[in-house]
């Protein structure tokens, strides 16, 4: 944050940068320890918002099984539909190559993706898969199995 180029890129201006993680922790501990499941359920029930939940299959902090349990606990009208949704393989085709992305489940406006070969920082670990996941989510509401013809 001392570099003028970085400060300009993040629009920091002349603000003082302090690396005080204790103060940050004190300010976010209440959010960290409270559940957002009801808020996510309200967004899903509204029907106007697409919700993407994604993680890496190597994530040891928020493991795929823990994420799945959390998603199954979201109180919303599509809960049973999601619980019965099949997990599908996700891959996409580009430059004459099929890329394996991972797998996904979908119900209504909820899309859950587990990215193969990624840990806790999916975009860092699997940049191409992350980019494709976001493009497909915006275009289709979830990822999908892409073929050579698409």
mmCIF file of C-alpha atoms in Angstrom:
data_model
loop_
_atom_site.group_PDB
_atom_site.id
_atom_site.type_symbol
_atom_site.label_atom_id
_atom_site.label_comp_id
_atom_site.label_asym_id
_atom_site.label_seq_id
_atom_site.Cartn_x
_atom_site.Cartn_y
_atom_site.Cartn_z
ATOM 1 C CA UNK A 1 0.000 0.000 0.000
ATOM 2 C CA UNK A 2 3.018 2.270 0.041
ATOM 3 C CA UNK A 3 3.339 2.235 -3.754
ATOM 4 C CA UNK A 4 1.719 5.215 -5.491
ATOM 5 C CA UNK A 5 0.693 2.915 -8.354
ATOM 6 C CA UNK A 6 -1.112 0.503 -6.015
ATOM 7 C CA UNK A 7 -2.749 3.329 -4.054
ATOM 8 C CA UNK A 8 -4.045 4.826 -7.297
ATOM 9 C CA UNK A 9 -5.287 1.445 -8.560
ATOM 10 C CA UNK A 10 -7.364 0.834 -5.417
ATOM 11 C CA UNK A 11 -8.485 4.469 -5.155
ATOM 12 C CA UNK A 12 -6.895 4.874 -1.706
ATOM 13 C CA UNK A 13 -5.953 8.511 -2.210
ATOM 14 C CA UNK A 14 -4.101 9.877 0.812
ATOM 15 C CA UNK A 15 -5.796 7.609 3.349
ATOM 16 C CA UNK A 16 -3.539 6.122 5.983
ATOM 17 C CA UNK A 17 -3.053 2.377 5.704
ATOM 18 C CA UNK A 18 -2.745 0.536 9.002
ATOM 19 C CA UNK A 19 -2.117 -3.177 9.167
ATOM 20 C CA UNK A 20 -3.907 -3.804 12.478
ATOM 21 C CA UNK A 21 -5.506 -7.235 12.190
ATOM 22 C CA UNK A 22 -6.698 -7.182 15.805
ATOM 23 C CA UNK A 23 -8.865 -4.129 15.158
ATOM 24 C CA UNK A 24 -10.199 -5.698 11.963
ATOM 25 C CA UNK A 25 -11.000 -8.904 13.844
ATOM 26 C CA UNK A 26 -12.882 -6.996 16.524
ATOM 27 C CA UNK A 27 -14.983 -5.269 13.866
ATOM 28 C CA UNK A 28 -15.966 -8.408 11.949
ATOM 29 C CA UNK A 29 -16.260 -11.022 14.708
ATOM 30 C CA UNK A 30 -20.030 -10.507 14.985
ATOM 31 C CA UNK A 31 -20.509 -11.123 11.256
ATOM 32 C CA UNK A 32 -18.125 -14.063 11.330
ATOM 33 C CA UNK A 33 -20.041 -15.828 14.067
ATOM 34 C CA UNK A 34 -23.549 -15.288 12.699
ATOM 35 C CA UNK A 35 -25.316 -17.341 10.066
ATOM 36 C CA UNK A 36 -26.378 -15.862 6.747
ATOM 37 C CA UNK A 37 -28.549 -18.863 5.793
ATOM 38 C CA UNK A 38 -31.856 -17.064 6.401
ATOM 39 C CA UNK A 39 -30.708 -14.077 4.329
ATOM 40 C CA UNK A 40 -29.665 -16.370 1.482
ATOM 41 C CA UNK A 41 -33.007 -18.179 1.756
ATOM 42 C CA UNK A 42 -34.842 -14.847 1.492
ATOM 43 C CA UNK A 43 -32.864 -13.962 -1.645
ATOM 44 C CA UNK A 44 -33.678 -17.334 -3.184
ATOM 45 C CA UNK A 45 -37.363 -17.082 -2.250
ATOM 46 C CA UNK A 46 -37.562 -13.643 -3.858
ATOM 47 C CA UNK A 47 -36.844 -15.379 -7.167
ATOM 48 C CA UNK A 48 -35.128 -12.315 -8.606
ATOM 49 C CA UNK A 49 -31.564 -13.197 -7.712
ATOM 50 C CA UNK A 50 -29.259 -15.909 -8.959
ATOM 51 C CA UNK A 51 -27.095 -17.316 -6.171
ATOM 52 C CA UNK A 52 -23.760 -19.007 -6.832
ATOM 53 C CA UNK A 53 -22.050 -20.986 -4.076
ATOM 54 C CA UNK A 54 -18.649 -22.311 -5.076
ATOM 55 C CA UNK A 55 -15.548 -23.805 -3.524
ATOM 56 C CA UNK A 56 -12.590 -25.995 -4.294
ATOM 57 C CA UNK A 57 -12.433 -29.736 -3.864
ATOM 58 C CA UNK A 58 -9.114 -29.340 -1.975
ATOM 59 C CA UNK A 59 -10.459 -26.666 0.391
ATOM 60 C CA UNK A 60 -9.559 -27.706 3.939
ATOM 61 C CA UNK A 61 -11.139 -24.602 5.529
ATOM 62 C CA UNK A 62 -14.630 -24.806 4.051
ATOM 63 C CA UNK A 63 -14.678 -28.388 2.847
ATOM 64 C CA UNK A 64 -17.066 -29.466 0.082
ATOM 65 C CA UNK A 65 -19.030 -31.605 2.546
ATOM 66 C CA UNK A 66 -19.388 -28.685 5.000
ATOM 67 C CA UNK A 67 -20.537 -26.400 2.181
ATOM 68 C CA UNK A 68 -23.076 -29.007 1.075
ATOM 69 C CA UNK A 69 -24.442 -29.328 4.620
ATOM 70 C CA UNK A 70 -24.779 -25.544 4.820
ATOM 71 C CA UNK A 71 -26.546 -25.319 1.468
ATOM 72 C CA UNK A 72 -28.936 -28.083 2.529
ATOM 73 C CA UNK A 73 -29.727 -26.056 5.667
ATOM 74 C CA UNK A 74 -30.850 -22.940 3.744
ATOM 75 C CA UNK A 75 -34.538 -22.373 4.557
ATOM 76 C CA UNK A 76 -36.232 -21.717 1.210
ATOM 77 C CA UNK A 77 -39.027 -23.052 -0.970
ATOM 78 C CA UNK A 78 -36.585 -24.917 -3.243
ATOM 79 C CA UNK A 79 -34.842 -26.760 -0.418
ATOM 80 C CA UNK A 80 -36.336 -30.187 -1.214
ATOM 81 C CA UNK A 81 -35.723 -29.676 -4.937
ATOM 82 C CA UNK A 82 -32.050 -28.935 -4.242
ATOM 83 C CA UNK A 83 -31.761 -31.904 -1.864
ATOM 84 C CA UNK A 84 -33.007 -34.184 -4.669
ATOM 85 C CA UNK A 85 -30.960 -32.563 -7.442
ATOM 86 C CA UNK A 86 -28.313 -34.765 -8.977
ATOM 87 C CA UNK A 87 -24.686 -33.753 -8.960
ATOM 88 C CA UNK A 88 -23.499 -33.312 -12.530
ATOM 89 C CA UNK A 89 -20.081 -33.137 -14.120
ATOM 90 C CA UNK A 90 -19.008 -29.716 -15.353
ATOM 91 C CA UNK A 91 -16.638 -29.234 -18.257
ATOM 92 C CA UNK A 92 -16.307 -26.805 -21.117
ATOM 93 C CA UNK A 93 -14.794 -26.866 -24.560
ATOM 94 C CA UNK A 94 -12.429 -24.236 -25.966
ATOM 95 C CA UNK A 95 -9.543 -24.207 -28.424
ATOM 96 C CA UNK A 96 -10.291 -27.822 -29.396
ATOM 97 C CA UNK A 97 -9.736 -28.948 -25.803
ATOM 98 C CA UNK A 98 -12.212 -30.199 -23.208
ATOM 99 C CA UNK A 99 -11.484 -28.665 -19.802
ATOM 100 C CA UNK A 100 -12.661 -30.407 -16.629
ATOM 101 C CA UNK A 101 -14.137 -27.850 -14.256
ATOM 102 C CA UNK A 102 -15.587 -29.995 -11.491
ATOM 103 C CA UNK A 103 -19.194 -30.743 -10.655
ATOM 104 C CA UNK A 104 -22.368 -28.842 -9.887
ATOM 105 C CA UNK A 105 -25.896 -29.070 -8.523
ATOM 106 C CA UNK A 106 -28.722 -26.693 -9.331
ATOM 107 C CA UNK A 107 -32.265 -25.977 -8.196
ATOM 108 C CA UNK A 108 -34.201 -22.921 -9.314
ATOM 109 C CA UNK A 109 -31.896 -19.897 -8.882
ATOM 110 C CA UNK A 110 -29.316 -21.704 -6.729
ATOM 111 C CA UNK A 111 -26.150 -23.012 -8.343
ATOM 112 C CA UNK A 112 -23.500 -24.843 -6.329
ATOM 113 C CA UNK A 113 -20.154 -25.596 -7.971
ATOM 114 C CA UNK A 114 -17.156 -27.528 -6.683
ATOM 115 C CA UNK A 115 -14.073 -26.683 -8.725
ATOM 116 C CA UNK A 116 -11.592 -29.500 -9.307
ATOM 117 C CA UNK A 117 -8.006 -28.888 -8.254
ATOM 118 C CA UNK A 118 -8.741 -25.776 -6.194
ATOM 119 C CA UNK A 119 -8.300 -25.044 -2.526
ATOM 120 C CA UNK A 120 -9.753 -22.204 -0.449
ATOM 121 C CA UNK A 121 -8.825 -19.534 -3.009
ATOM 122 C CA UNK A 122 -10.514 -20.899 -6.110
ATOM 123 C CA UNK A 123 -9.744 -17.982 -8.493
ATOM 124 C CA UNK A 124 -6.076 -18.110 -7.502
ATOM 125 C CA UNK A 125 -5.834 -21.883 -7.856
ATOM 126 C CA UNK A 126 -7.961 -22.351 -10.987
ATOM 127 C CA UNK A 127 -8.166 -19.022 -12.822
ATOM 128 C CA UNK A 128 -9.484 -20.376 -16.141
ATOM 129 C CA UNK A 129 -12.154 -22.492 -14.447
ATOM 130 C CA UNK A 130 -13.167 -19.529 -12.263
ATOM 131 C CA UNK A 131 -13.484 -17.244 -15.262
ATOM 132 C CA UNK A 132 -15.537 -19.812 -17.180
ATOM 133 C CA UNK A 133 -17.713 -20.496 -14.131
ATOM 134 C CA UNK A 134 -18.535 -16.797 -13.777
ATOM 135 C CA UNK A 135 -19.222 -16.384 -17.511
ATOM 136 C CA UNK A 136 -21.586 -19.359 -17.519
ATOM 137 C CA UNK A 137 -23.277 -18.301 -14.280
ATOM 138 C CA UNK A 138 -24.035 -14.854 -15.690
ATOM 139 C CA UNK A 139 -25.204 -16.284 -19.027
ATOM 140 C CA UNK A 140 -27.155 -19.354 -17.854
ATOM 141 C CA UNK A 141 -27.724 -19.024 -14.098
ATOM 142 C CA UNK A 142 -25.363 -21.932 -13.458
ATOM 143 C CA UNK A 143 -22.557 -23.798 -15.153
ATOM 144 C CA UNK A 144 -23.403 -26.501 -17.629
ATOM 145 C CA UNK A 145 -21.750 -29.283 -19.543
ATOM 146 C CA UNK A 146 -20.431 -27.602 -22.682
ATOM 147 C CA UNK A 147 -19.815 -29.548 -25.861
ATOM 148 C CA UNK A 148 -17.781 -28.892 -28.967
ATOM 149 C CA UNK A 149 -20.876 -27.548 -30.733
ATOM 150 C CA UNK A 150 -21.642 -24.804 -28.184
#
